[in-house]
Every structure is written in C-alpha cells, then in structure tokens.
Amino acid sequence: MAPDNNGQGERQGEGNDRPYLFVHSYPPPIAHAPAFPTDTGKRPVPTEVVWYLCSGIQPLTVFQPGTDLTVTVTIGNWQGGNSDSIAYVGLWWTLPVSGSPMPGPDKFIGFTTVVVPPHGGQVVSDPLTAKIPEDSGDHICLLAKVWHPLDLPDAAVADPVNDRHWAQHNLVILPSEARQTFTFLATNPTDREAGYQINVRPVHARMWPNFNFDGNLQPVRATARRLVLTSEVGEQEVQGEGTLIHTLVLDPEEQRELKLTIDLSEPLRQGTFAPFEIVQSIEERPTGGIGIAVVGSS
C-alpha cells in the first residue's frame, strides 16, 4: 500500500520501497535562521513555515517580462528500502493568485526528471527555462509539481497547501515610498460555486526567516494605516486598517481580478522590508497565499 499522498505522519514512506516524493519546501535558505524542522513531506507544513514561499523553487535569473526565466526545483524522497527513485518534475508560471493556482498549457515552463535517493535524499533539478511574455505583468507565481506512477497527487487540482506533490513560490515586492497597488487573482478551481475569505495581514515574526533576499534586507514590523481591496465585479471596495478581511463568492473555475492598495503608517528605512501576506481560505482552511515584501527606500 502506498503512503498517504498528503504526507501525514512522520517519514511516511519509510515502511516500503515505493517513492515518497515531495517538493522540498523548508528550511529556508537563510543564514542565522532559527532552528527549523526537517521537511519529511508532511503537509500542511509546520506553523513557522509559509507554504507560498517554497525554498525549493529557486529562480536563477531575475524575472523581467519579455525575457527568459530560469528556475531549479529541489525534490525530496522519504521512501524506504535502498533503491533510488525517478521523479518527474513540471514547472509553470501564473499571475499572482491568492487561491489554488490554475495554470494553463500556455504557462508551462518545462519538464525534467531527477533520480532521488531514499531516506530523505534531495536532488536539485536541471535548470528549466522559458520566455515569460511581455504582457505578464510585474509579478508572477511559480508552481512546481513532482510525481511518479506509483506516487501520484490526490487530484488534478494544484494544492500546494495540503499536497506534498505541489509547491509554489509566490512573492510580490513593492517599494514603500508611495501608496502601492498590485493586481492578483482570487481563484476557485472546483466545478461548483464556493464562498471564500480573503485576509490581508502582517506576517507573524516567527515566519520572517521564510522571506529570503539578496542584499541582506532586514525584516521589520510595520502597520498599514490603510488597506484597500477593489474588484470590478459589482464595483466593490473593501477597506481596512492594519488588517483586511473580505468574503466573496466565486463561480466554478472563476479567476477574479482583485487590486490591493497598501498605505503604510510610516516610511521604512533603507535596507529593511515589512512582510505582509494575502491568504485565501474556505471554511477557515487556507487554499493559497501570496507573500508581500514592502521594501524601504528612505
């Protein structure tokens, strides 16, 4: 019998020689980070880890619309026995999404295979490269999938929160010198209408090490004096101070465009950033998220 697909339990694959694959998501690749547990494929991830900033998805080039983007993916394997396992790896890009990613074939970056040792082995994939269209916008999300014929995801729907076969890297960087607005998609990948909650809030300090930057930017606590979420559907506008909560109903397979404006109470010093997040939930269960780093420049 194959191990549970979502990776519940400790080292679930150790009891047999079937593959037990996952996109390696933590600890974050940051110096002087507090002690993090070892990623054994258990999902959801521990509370000090953010699922939307998978450290195993690593861009090797700077994202710029209209140019090539190159990315590697780190795969782990907690199967038992002594056999290595072949793993199939796919990578997509999407517009920033607060819910489950819904990538189409036009957003496929590439496919590769890796051979991963058992008992917690890790392998970094060959680089995957694709040209990102010029009209993609200033921010994108990266979505990775790993599988084997004997170790498949639960469903066709991407679920980076609960399924170890999926992972996403979804980070938006905004300058702090002025009120900033960016666009994202709230998604419903199911075939039925569903109600969701959008929550915009500062990231808890225990999760700051997940935000990893070149240049040694330091995370700081900041307050948003004004958060504004707008939608063209019904011309809705929701405002909040410090945090923002919005409830919406999405049609089957709908991807609704939303715009978020962040206005900080005080400017940030140069060399610092304030971490925020957007989390989409259904019945208090997260379905996806976006990390936001508001970077100081004054």
PDB file of C-alpha atoms in Angstrom:
ATOM      1  CA  MET A   1       0.000   0.000   0.000  1.00  0.00           C
ATOM      2  CA  ALA A   2       1.375   3.425  -0.951  1.00  0.00           C
ATOM      3  CA  PRO A   3       1.923   6.074   1.753  1.00  0.00           C
ATOM      4  CA  ASP A   4      -0.669   8.793   2.221  1.00  0.00           C
ATOM      5  CA  ASN A   5      -0.419  11.326  -0.599  1.00  0.00           C
ATOM      6  CA  ASN A   6      -0.515  14.368   1.650  1.00  0.00           C
ATOM      7  CA  GLY A   7       2.406  13.141   3.722  1.00  0.00           C
ATOM      8  CA  GLN A   8       0.649  12.925   7.084  1.00  0.00           C
ATOM      9  CA  GLY A   9       2.720  11.252   9.763  1.00  0.00           C
ATOM     10  CA  GLU A  10       6.462  11.116  10.249  1.00  0.00           C
ATOM     11  CA  ARG A  11       8.574   9.756   7.398  1.00  0.00           C
ATOM     12  CA  GLN A  12       5.531   8.003   5.990  1.00  0.00           C
ATOM     13  CA  GLY A  13       7.383   6.364   3.148  1.00  0.00           C
ATOM     14  CA  GLU A  14       9.978   4.597   5.302  1.00  0.00           C
ATOM     15  CA  GLY A  15       7.944   1.391   5.599  1.00  0.00           C
ATOM     16  CA  ASN A  16       8.271   0.296   1.971  1.00  0.00           C
ATOM     17  CA  ASP A  17      10.233   0.795  -1.214  1.00  0.00           C
ATOM     18  CA  ARG A  18       7.650   2.902  -3.047  1.00  0.00           C
ATOM     19  CA  PRO A  19       8.591   6.501  -3.909  1.00  0.00           C
ATOM     20  CA  TYR A  20       7.536   9.125  -1.378  1.00  0.00           C
ATOM     21  CA  LEU A  21       8.287  12.313  -3.284  1.00  0.00           C
ATOM     22  CA  PHE A  22       7.748  15.966  -2.458  1.00  0.00           C
ATOM     23  CA  VAL A  23       8.923  19.413  -3.497  1.00  0.00           C
ATOM     24  CA  HIS A  24      11.362  20.315  -0.737  1.00  0.00           C
ATOM     25  CA  SER A  25       9.896  23.386   0.971  1.00  0.00           C
ATOM     26  CA  TYR A  26      11.904  24.146   4.136  1.00  0.00           C
ATOM     27  CA  PRO A  27      14.013  25.144   5.960  1.00  0.00           C
ATOM     28  CA  PRO A  28      14.515  28.467   4.180  1.00  0.00           C
ATOM     29  CA  PRO A  29      17.980  29.041   2.668  1.00  0.00           C
ATOM     30  CA  ILE A  30      18.921  31.866   5.049  1.00  0.00           C
ATOM     31  CA  ALA A  31      21.878  32.283   7.372  1.00  0.00           C
ATOM     32  CA  HIS A  32      21.284  32.521  11.129  1.00  0.00           C
ATOM     33  CA  ALA A  33      17.701  31.319  10.794  1.00  0.00           C
ATOM     34  CA  PRO A  34      16.169  29.781  13.914  1.00  0.00           C
ATOM     35  CA  ALA A  35      16.010  26.006  14.065  1.00  0.00           C
ATOM     36  CA  PHE A  36      13.536  24.608  11.565  1.00  0.00           C
ATOM     37  CA  PRO A  37      12.227  21.043  11.420  1.00  0.00           C
ATOM     38  CA  THR A  38      13.311  18.738   8.614  1.00  0.00           C
ATOM     39  CA  ASP A  39      10.945  18.573   5.653  1.00  0.00           C
ATOM     40  CA  THR A  40       9.688  14.988   5.519  1.00  0.00           C
ATOM     41  CA  GLY A  41       6.874  15.775   3.092  1.00  0.00           C
ATOM     42  CA  LYS A  42       4.248  16.231   5.791  1.00  0.00           C
ATOM     43  CA  ARG A  43       1.573  18.696   4.682  1.00  0.00           C
ATOM     44  CA  PRO A  44       0.304  21.145   5.745  1.00  0.00           C
ATOM     45  CA  VAL A  45       3.725  22.497   6.707  1.00  0.00           C
ATOM     46  CA  PRO A  46       4.552  23.480  10.327  1.00  0.00           C
ATOM     47  CA  THR A  47       3.253  26.823  11.583  1.00  0.00           C
ATOM     48  CA  GLU A  48       6.640  28.561  11.280  1.00  0.00           C
ATOM     49  CA  VAL A  49       6.800  27.753   7.555  1.00  0.00           C
ATOM     50  CA  VAL A  50       4.862  29.576   4.833  1.00  0.00           C
ATOM     51  CA  TRP A  51       3.605  27.324   2.048  1.00  0.00           C
ATOM     52  CA  TYR A  52       3.535  30.126  -0.549  1.00  0.00           C
ATOM     53  CA  LEU A  53       7.328  30.716  -0.389  1.00  0.00           C
ATOM     54  CA  CYS A  54       8.714  27.270  -1.187  1.00  0.00           C
ATOM     55  CA  SER A  55      12.501  27.494  -0.828  1.00  0.00           C
ATOM     56  CA  GLY A  56      12.908  24.508  -3.161  1.00  0.00           C
ATOM     57  CA  ILE A  57      11.775  26.630  -6.120  1.00  0.00           C
ATOM     58  CA  GLN A  58      14.771  28.825  -6.891  1.00  0.00           C
ATOM     59  CA  PRO A  59      14.926  31.342  -9.774  1.00  0.00           C
ATOM     60  CA  LEU A  60      18.457  31.581 -11.162  1.00  0.00           C
ATOM     61  CA  THR A  61      17.721  34.694 -13.215  1.00  0.00           C
ATOM     62  CA  VAL A  62      15.936  37.932 -12.395  1.00  0.00           C
ATOM     63  CA  PHE A  63      12.325  37.990 -13.541  1.00  0.00           C
ATOM     64  CA  GLN A  64      11.696  40.528 -16.270  1.00  0.00           C
ATOM     65  CA  PRO A  65       8.711  40.342 -18.640  1.00  0.00           C
ATOM     66  CA  GLY A  66       9.713  39.532 -22.206  1.00  0.00           C
ATOM     67  CA  THR A  67      12.901  37.685 -21.233  1.00  0.00           C
ATOM     68  CA  ASP A  68      13.931  34.144 -20.300  1.00  0.00           C
ATOM     69  CA  LEU A  69      13.413  32.963 -16.729  1.00  0.00           C
ATOM     70  CA  THR A  70      15.494  30.047 -15.431  1.00  0.00           C
ATOM     71  CA  VAL A  71      14.470  28.078 -12.336  1.00  0.00           C
ATOM     72  CA  THR A  72      15.560  24.939 -10.465  1.00  0.00           C
ATOM     73  CA  VAL A  73      13.389  22.733  -8.231  1.00  0.00           C
ATOM     74  CA  THR A  74      14.631  20.681  -5.257  1.00  0.00           C
ATOM     75  CA  ILE A  75      12.959  17.284  -4.832  1.00  0.00           C
ATOM     76  CA  GLY A  76      12.976  15.150  -1.671  1.00  0.00           C
ATOM     77  CA  ASN A  77      12.229  11.441  -1.192  1.00  0.00           C
ATOM     78  CA  TRP A  78      11.394   9.665   2.084  1.00  0.00           C
ATOM     79  CA  GLN A  79      10.809   6.185   0.679  1.00  0.00           C
ATOM     80  CA  GLY A  80      12.194   3.135   2.452  1.00  0.00           C
ATOM     81  CA  GLY A  81      14.420   0.449   1.015  1.00  0.00           C
ATOM     82  CA  ASN A  82      17.689   1.060  -0.795  1.00  0.00           C
ATOM     83  CA  SER A  83      16.503   1.995  -4.283  1.00  0.00           C
ATOM     84  CA  ASP A  84      16.762   5.422  -5.842  1.00  0.00           C
ATOM     85  CA  SER A  85      13.592   6.723  -7.459  1.00  0.00           C
ATOM     86  CA  ILE A  86      12.943   8.546 -10.707  1.00  0.00           C
ATOM     87  CA  ALA A  87      10.867  11.683 -10.183  1.00  0.00           C
ATOM     88  CA  TYR A  88       9.039  13.633 -12.873  1.00  0.00           C
ATOM     89  CA  VAL A  89       9.114  17.402 -12.368  1.00  0.00           C
ATOM     90  CA  GLY A  90       6.927  20.035 -14.030  1.00  0.00           C
ATOM     91  CA  LEU A  91       7.097  23.813 -13.626  1.00  0.00           C
ATOM     92  CA  TRP A  92       4.588  26.541 -14.520  1.00  0.00           C
ATOM     93  CA  TRP A  93       4.222  30.266 -14.045  1.00  0.00           C
ATOM     94  CA  THR A  94       0.960  32.039 -13.296  1.00  0.00           C
ATOM     95  CA  LEU A  95      -0.217  35.502 -12.455  1.00  0.00           C
ATOM     96  CA  PRO A  96      -0.172  36.085  -8.671  1.00  0.00           C
ATOM     97  CA  VAL A  97      -3.021  34.043  -7.171  1.00  0.00           C
ATOM     98  CA  SER A  98      -4.358  34.107  -3.627  1.00  0.00           C
ATOM     99  CA  GLY A  99      -6.084  30.722  -4.002  1.00  0.00           C
ATOM    100  CA  SER A 100      -5.234  27.458  -5.738  1.00  0.00           C
ATOM    101  CA  PRO A 101      -3.113  28.073  -8.857  1.00  0.00           C
ATOM    102  CA  MET A 102      -4.858  27.256 -12.148  1.00  0.00           C
ATOM    103  CA  PRO A 103      -2.052  27.166 -14.754  1.00  0.00           C
ATOM    104  CA  GLY A 104      -2.846  26.625 -18.402  1.00  0.00           C
ATOM    105  CA  PRO A 105      -0.631  24.949 -21.022  1.00  0.00           C
ATOM    106  CA  ASP A 106       0.468  28.385 -22.259  1.00  0.00           C
ATOM    107  CA  LYS A 107       2.171  28.962 -18.893  1.00  0.00           C
ATOM    108  CA  PHE A 108       4.249  25.784 -18.866  1.00  0.00           C
ATOM    109  CA  ILE A 109       7.959  26.471 -18.269  1.00  0.00           C
ATOM    110  CA  GLY A 110       9.372  22.980 -18.606  1.00  0.00           C
ATOM    111  CA  PHE A 111       9.662  19.312 -17.638  1.00  0.00           C
ATOM    112  CA  THR A 112      12.588  17.262 -16.405  1.00  0.00           C
ATOM    113  CA  THR A 113      13.398  14.092 -14.487  1.00  0.00           C
ATOM    114  CA  VAL A 114      15.663  13.548 -11.497  1.00  0.00           C
ATOM    115  CA  VAL A 115      16.863  10.451  -9.648  1.00  0.00           C
ATOM    116  CA  VAL A 116      16.401  10.859  -5.888  1.00  0.00           C
ATOM    117  CA  PRO A 117      17.951   8.643  -3.182  1.00  0.00           C
ATOM    118  CA  PRO A 118      15.671   7.230  -0.438  1.00  0.00           C
ATOM    119  CA  HIS A 119      15.582   8.035   3.298  1.00  0.00           C
ATOM    120  CA  GLY A 120      15.403  11.814   2.931  1.00  0.00           C
ATOM    121  CA  GLY A 121      17.522  12.219  -0.185  1.00  0.00           C
ATOM    122  CA  GLN A 122      17.413  15.560  -2.002  1.00  0.00           C
ATOM    123  CA  VAL A 123      18.266  16.438  -5.596  1.00  0.00           C
ATOM    124  CA  VAL A 124      18.214  19.781  -7.402  1.00  0.00           C
ATOM    125  CA  SER A 125      16.751  19.551 -10.895  1.00  0.00           C
ATOM    126  CA  ASP A 126      18.409  20.707 -14.068  1.00  0.00           C
ATOM    127  CA  PRO A 127      17.590  24.355 -14.827  1.00  0.00           C
ATOM    128  CA  LEU A 128      14.242  24.895 -16.561  1.00  0.00           C
ATOM    129  CA  THR A 129      13.977  27.927 -18.838  1.00  0.00           C
ATOM    130  CA  ALA A 130      11.159  29.667 -20.683  1.00  0.00           C
ATOM    131  CA  LYS A 131      10.476  33.133 -22.033  1.00  0.00           C
ATOM    132  CA  ILE A 132       7.886  34.971 -19.961  1.00  0.00           C
ATOM    133  CA  PRO A 133       5.571  37.097 -22.155  1.00  0.00           C
ATOM    134  CA  GLU A 134       5.965  40.858 -22.116  1.00  0.00           C
ATOM    135  CA  ASP A 135       2.339  41.297 -21.047  1.00  0.00           C
ATOM    136  CA  SER A 136       2.696  39.054 -17.968  1.00  0.00           C
ATOM    137  CA  GLY A 137       2.814  41.994 -15.566  1.00  0.00           C
ATOM    138  CA  ASP A 138       5.363  42.912 -12.913  1.00  0.00           C
ATOM    139  CA  HIS A 139       4.810  39.855 -10.695  1.00  0.00           C
ATOM    140  CA  ILE A 140       4.304  36.143 -11.322  1.00  0.00           C
ATOM    141  CA  CYS A 141       3.872  32.984  -9.250  1.00  0.00           C
ATOM    142  CA  LEU A 142       5.913  29.809  -9.811  1.00  0.00           C
ATOM    143  CA  LEU A 143       4.249  26.418  -9.378  1.00  0.00           C
ATOM    144  CA  ALA A 144       6.089  23.071  -9.235  1.00  0.00           C
ATOM    145  CA  LYS A 145       4.794  19.503  -9.340  1.00  0.00           C
ATOM    146  CA  VAL A 146       6.558  16.195  -8.704  1.00  0.00           C
ATOM    147  CA  TRP A 147       5.158  12.725  -9.339  1.00  0.00           C
ATOM    148  CA  HIS A 148       5.853   9.083 -10.168  1.00  0.00           C
ATOM    149  CA  PRO A 149       3.433   6.421 -11.496  1.00  0.00           C
ATOM    150  CA  LEU A 150       3.476   4.834  -8.021  1.00  0.00           C
ATOM    151  CA  ASP A 151       3.199   8.175  -6.194  1.00  0.00           C
ATOM    152  CA  LEU A 152       0.610  10.495  -7.718  1.00  0.00           C
ATOM    153  CA  PRO A 153      -1.151  13.624  -6.392  1.00  0.00           C
ATOM    154  CA  ASP A 154      -4.623  13.195  -4.945  1.00  0.00           C
ATOM    155  CA  ALA A 155      -6.328  15.193  -7.702  1.00  0.00           C
ATOM    156  CA  ALA A 156      -5.692  17.215 -10.825  1.00  0.00           C
ATOM    157  CA  VAL A 157      -6.219  20.462  -8.883  1.00  0.00           C
ATOM    158  CA  ALA A 158      -2.980  22.062  -7.698  1.00  0.00           C
ATOM    159  CA  ASP A 159      -2.907  22.109  -3.879  1.00  0.00           C
ATOM    160  CA  PRO A 160       0.401  23.476  -2.535  1.00  0.00           C
ATOM    161  CA  VAL A 161      -1.108  23.811   0.946  1.00  0.00           C
ATOM    162  CA  ASN A 162      -2.102  20.177   1.543  1.00  0.00           C
ATOM    163  CA  ASP A 163      -0.383  18.021  -1.093  1.00  0.00           C
ATOM    164  CA  ARG A 164       3.377  17.383  -0.962  1.00  0.00           C
ATOM    165  CA  HIS A 165       3.475  16.861  -4.737  1.00  0.00           C
ATOM    166  CA  TRP A 166       2.748  20.572  -5.320  1.00  0.00           C
ATOM    167  CA  ALA A 167       4.562  23.727  -4.201  1.00  0.00           C
ATOM    168  CA  GLN A 168       4.504  27.402  -5.083  1.00  0.00           C
ATOM    169  CA  HIS A 169       6.753  30.432  -4.800  1.00  0.00           C
ATOM    170  CA  ASN A 170       4.508  33.476  -4.721  1.00  0.00           C
ATOM    171  CA  LEU A 171       6.255  36.689  -3.652  1.00  0.00           C
ATOM    172  CA  VAL A 172       5.447  40.288  -4.559  1.00  0.00           C
ATOM    173  CA  ILE A 173       7.973  43.070  -3.883  1.00  0.00           C
ATOM    174  CA  LEU A 174       6.679  46.623  -3.566  1.00  0.00           C
ATOM    175  CA  PRO A 175       8.564  49.883  -2.841  1.00  0.00           C
ATOM    176  CA  SER A 176       7.371  51.754   0.229  1.00  0.00           C
ATOM    177  CA  GLU A 177       7.884  55.367  -0.827  1.00  0.00           C
ATOM    178  CA  ALA A 178       4.306  55.764  -2.047  1.00  0.00           C
ATOM    179  CA  ARG A 179       0.947  54.073  -1.842  1.00  0.00           C
ATOM    180  CA  GLN A 180       1.312  50.840  -3.790  1.00  0.00           C
ATOM    181  CA  THR A 181      -1.304  48.885  -5.731  1.00  0.00           C
ATOM    182  CA  PHE A 182      -0.922  45.491  -7.357  1.00  0.00           C
ATOM    183  CA  THR A 183      -3.253  43.024  -9.041  1.00  0.00           C
ATOM    184  CA  PHE A 184      -3.859  39.376  -8.183  1.00  0.00           C
ATOM    185  CA  LEU A 185      -6.426  36.655  -8.865  1.00  0.00           C
ATOM    186  CA  ALA A 186      -8.771  35.024  -6.373  1.00  0.00           C
ATOM    187  CA  THR A 187      -9.408  31.522  -7.727  1.00  0.00           C
ATOM    188  CA  ASN A 188     -11.972  28.747  -7.489  1.00  0.00           C
ATOM    189  CA  PRO A 189     -10.620  25.633  -9.263  1.00  0.00           C
ATOM    190  CA  THR A 190     -13.670  23.500  -8.428  1.00  0.00           C
ATOM    191  CA  ASP A 191     -16.714  22.726 -10.573  1.00  0.00           C
ATOM    192  CA  ARG A 192     -19.131  24.338  -8.112  1.00  0.00           C
ATOM    193  CA  GLU A 193     -19.794  27.798  -6.722  1.00  0.00           C
ATOM    194  CA  ALA A 194     -17.908  28.435  -3.488  1.00  0.00           C
ATOM    195  CA  GLY A 195     -17.525  31.138  -0.854  1.00  0.00           C
ATOM    196  CA  TYR A 196     -14.021  32.249   0.132  1.00  0.00           C
ATOM    197  CA  GLN A 197     -12.417  34.671   2.568  1.00  0.00           C
ATOM    198  CA  ILE A 198      -9.516  36.960   1.644  1.00  0.00           C
ATOM    199  CA  ASN A 199      -7.338  38.001   4.591  1.00  0.00           C
ATOM    200  CA  VAL A 200      -4.610  40.663   4.258  1.00  0.00           C
ATOM    201  CA  ARG A 201      -2.347  40.980   7.308  1.00  0.00           C
ATOM    202  CA  PRO A 202       1.229  41.422   8.535  1.00  0.00           C
ATOM    203  CA  VAL A 203       3.294  38.234   8.671  1.00  0.00           C
ATOM    204  CA  HIS A 204       3.997  36.900  12.172  1.00  0.00           C
ATOM    205  CA  ALA A 205       7.625  37.374  13.253  1.00  0.00           C
ATOM    206  CA  ARG A 206       8.212  33.617  13.602  1.00  0.00           C
ATOM    207  CA  MET A 207       7.714  33.339   9.832  1.00  0.00           C
ATOM    208  CA  TRP A 208      10.060  36.167   8.797  1.00  0.00           C
ATOM    209  CA  PRO A 209      13.022  33.829   8.026  1.00  0.00           C
ATOM    210  CA  ASN A 210      10.981  32.457   5.107  1.00  0.00           C
ATOM    211  CA  PHE A 211      11.417  35.801   3.339  1.00  0.00           C
ATOM    212  CA  ASN A 212      14.894  35.465   1.851  1.00  0.00           C
ATOM    213  CA  PHE A 213      16.531  38.293  -0.116  1.00  0.00           C
ATOM    214  CA  ASP A 214      19.883  39.081  -1.638  1.00  0.00           C
ATOM    215  CA  GLY A 215      21.382  42.216  -0.133  1.00  0.00           C
ATOM    216  CA  ASN A 216      20.666  41.301   3.499  1.00  0.00           C
ATOM    217  CA  LEU A 217      17.416  43.214   3.839  1.00  0.00           C
ATOM    218  CA  GLN A 218      16.174  43.151   7.428  1.00  0.00           C
ATOM    219  CA  PRO A 219      12.512  42.404   8.244  1.00  0.00           C
ATOM    220  CA  VAL A 220      10.711  44.955  10.413  1.00  0.00           C
ATOM    221  CA  ARG A 221       7.246  45.247  11.855  1.00  0.00           C
ATOM    222  CA  ALA A 222       5.029  47.807  10.111  1.00  0.00           C
ATOM    223  CA  THR A 223       1.396  48.850  10.245  1.00  0.00           C
ATOM    224  CA  ALA A 224      -0.796  49.586   7.251  1.00  0.00           C
ATOM    225  CA  ARG A 225      -2.866  52.641   8.052  1.00  0.00           C
ATOM    226  CA  ARG A 226      -4.993  51.877   5.030  1.00  0.00           C
ATOM    227  CA  LEU A 227      -5.622  48.709   3.046  1.00  0.00           C
ATOM    228  CA  VAL A 228      -7.993  48.864   0.087  1.00  0.00           C
ATOM    229  CA  LEU A 229      -9.234  45.855  -1.888  1.00  0.00           C
ATOM    230  CA  THR A 230     -11.175  46.582  -5.065  1.00  0.00           C
ATOM    231  CA  SER A 231     -12.966  44.440  -7.638  1.00  0.00           C
ATOM    232  CA  GLU A 232     -14.650  45.341 -10.896  1.00  0.00           C
ATOM    233  CA  VAL A 233     -17.371  42.794 -10.083  1.00  0.00           C
ATOM    234  CA  GLY A 234     -20.126  44.924  -8.600  1.00  0.00           C
ATOM    235  CA  GLU A 235     -17.595  47.765  -8.246  1.00  0.00           C
ATOM    236  CA  GLN A 236     -16.810  46.512  -4.749  1.00  0.00           C
ATOM    237  CA  GLU A 237     -14.335  48.265  -2.448  1.00  0.00           C
ATOM    238  CA  VAL A 238     -13.312  46.993   0.986  1.00  0.00           C
ATOM    239  CA  GLN A 239     -11.100  48.949   3.370  1.00  0.00           C
ATOM    240  CA  GLY A 240      -9.198  48.028   6.499  1.00  0.00           C
ATOM    241  CA  GLU A 241      -6.652  49.404   8.946  1.00  0.00           C
ATOM    242  CA  GLY A 242      -3.836  47.073   9.984  1.00  0.00           C
ATOM    243  CA  THR A 243      -5.636  44.051   8.524  1.00  0.00           C
ATOM    244  CA  LEU A 244      -8.385  43.475   5.990  1.00  0.00           C
ATOM    245  CA  ILE A 245     -10.939  40.673   5.647  1.00  0.00           C
ATOM    246  CA  HIS A 246     -13.190  40.248   2.623  1.00  0.00           C
ATOM    247  CA  THR A 247     -15.705  37.497   1.820  1.00  0.00           C
ATOM    248  CA  LEU A 248     -16.611  36.705  -1.779  1.00  0.00           C
ATOM    249  CA  VAL A 249     -18.396  34.028  -3.793  1.00  0.00           C
ATOM    250  CA  LEU A 250     -16.670  32.652  -6.895  1.00  0.00           C
ATOM    251  CA  ASP A 251     -18.307  30.796  -9.766  1.00  0.00           C
ATOM    252  CA  PRO A 252     -16.984  27.376 -10.855  1.00  0.00           C
ATOM    253  CA  GLU A 253     -13.413  27.714 -12.218  1.00  0.00           C
ATOM    254  CA  GLU A 254     -13.590  31.502 -11.837  1.00  0.00           C
ATOM    255  CA  GLN A 255     -10.445  33.619 -11.569  1.00  0.00           C
ATOM    256  CA  ARG A 256     -11.484  37.038 -10.301  1.00  0.00           C
ATOM    257  CA  GLU A 257      -9.146  40.002 -10.610  1.00  0.00           C
ATOM    258  CA  LEU A 258      -8.653  41.986  -7.406  1.00  0.00           C
ATOM    259  CA  LYS A 259      -6.485  45.022  -6.692  1.00  0.00           C
ATOM    260  CA  LEU A 260      -4.836  45.623  -3.323  1.00  0.00           C
ATOM    261  CA  THR A 261      -3.517  49.005  -2.199  1.00  0.00           C
ATOM    262  CA  ILE A 262      -1.155  49.187   0.791  1.00  0.00           C
ATOM    263  CA  ASP A 263      -0.508  52.504   2.539  1.00  0.00           C
ATOM    264  CA  LEU A 264       1.926  52.195   5.453  1.00  0.00           C
ATOM    265  CA  SER A 265       1.603  54.317   8.577  1.00  0.00           C
ATOM    266  CA  GLU A 266       5.295  55.294   8.468  1.00  0.00           C
ATOM    267  CA  PRO A 267       8.018  55.107   5.791  1.00  0.00           C
ATOM    268  CA  LEU A 268      10.518  52.267   6.035  1.00  0.00           C
ATOM    269  CA  ARG A 269      14.258  52.759   6.376  1.00  0.00           C
ATOM    270  CA  GLN A 270      16.505  51.756   3.500  1.00  0.00           C
ATOM    271  CA  GLY A 271      17.722  48.182   3.916  1.00  0.00           C
ATOM    272  CA  THR A 272      14.522  46.999   5.596  1.00  0.00           C
ATOM    273  CA  PHE A 273      11.274  45.419   4.467  1.00  0.00           C
ATOM    274  CA  ALA A 274       7.866  44.808   6.021  1.00  0.00           C
ATOM    275  CA  PRO A 275       6.363  41.339   5.361  1.00  0.00           C
ATOM    276  CA  PHE A 276       2.635  41.076   4.651  1.00  0.00           C
ATOM    277  CA  GLU A 277       0.548  38.236   3.265  1.00  0.00           C
ATOM    278  CA  ILE A 278      -2.697  37.579   1.440  1.00  0.00           C
ATOM    279  CA  VAL A 279      -4.345  34.304   2.449  1.00  0.00           C
ATOM    280  CA  GLN A 280      -7.415  32.881   0.727  1.00  0.00           C
ATOM    281  CA  SER A 281      -9.458  30.402   2.782  1.00  0.00           C
ATOM    282  CA  ILE A 282     -12.602  28.316   2.563  1.00  0.00           C
ATOM    283  CA  GLU A 283     -14.281  27.372   5.852  1.00  0.00           C
ATOM    284  CA  GLU A 284     -11.125  28.587   7.674  1.00  0.00           C
ATOM    285  CA  ARG A 285      -8.891  26.247   5.627  1.00  0.00           C
ATOM    286  CA  PRO A 286      -6.207  28.055   3.564  1.00  0.00           C
ATOM    287  CA  THR A 287      -6.294  27.328  -0.159  1.00  0.00           C
ATOM    288  CA  GLY A 288      -3.406  29.576  -1.160  1.00  0.00           C
ATOM    289  CA  GLY A 289      -1.461  32.709  -0.377  1.00  0.00           C
ATOM    290  CA  ILE A 290       0.823  35.493  -1.559  1.00  0.00           C
ATOM    291  CA  GLY A 291       3.812  36.920   0.292  1.00  0.00           C
ATOM    292  CA  ILE A 292       4.303  40.680   0.064  1.00  0.00           C
ATOM    293  CA  ALA A 293       7.558  42.453   0.904  1.00  0.00           C
ATOM    294  CA  VAL A 294       7.204  46.233   1.174  1.00  0.00           C
ATOM    295  CA  VAL A 295      10.806  47.423   0.805  1.00  0.00           C
ATOM    296  CA  GLY A 296      12.135  50.606   2.403  1.00  0.00           C
ATOM    297  CA  SER A 297      13.930  53.208   0.318  1.00  0.00           C
ATOM    298  CA  SER A 298      14.129  56.297   2.532  1.00  0.00           C
TER     299      SER A 298
END
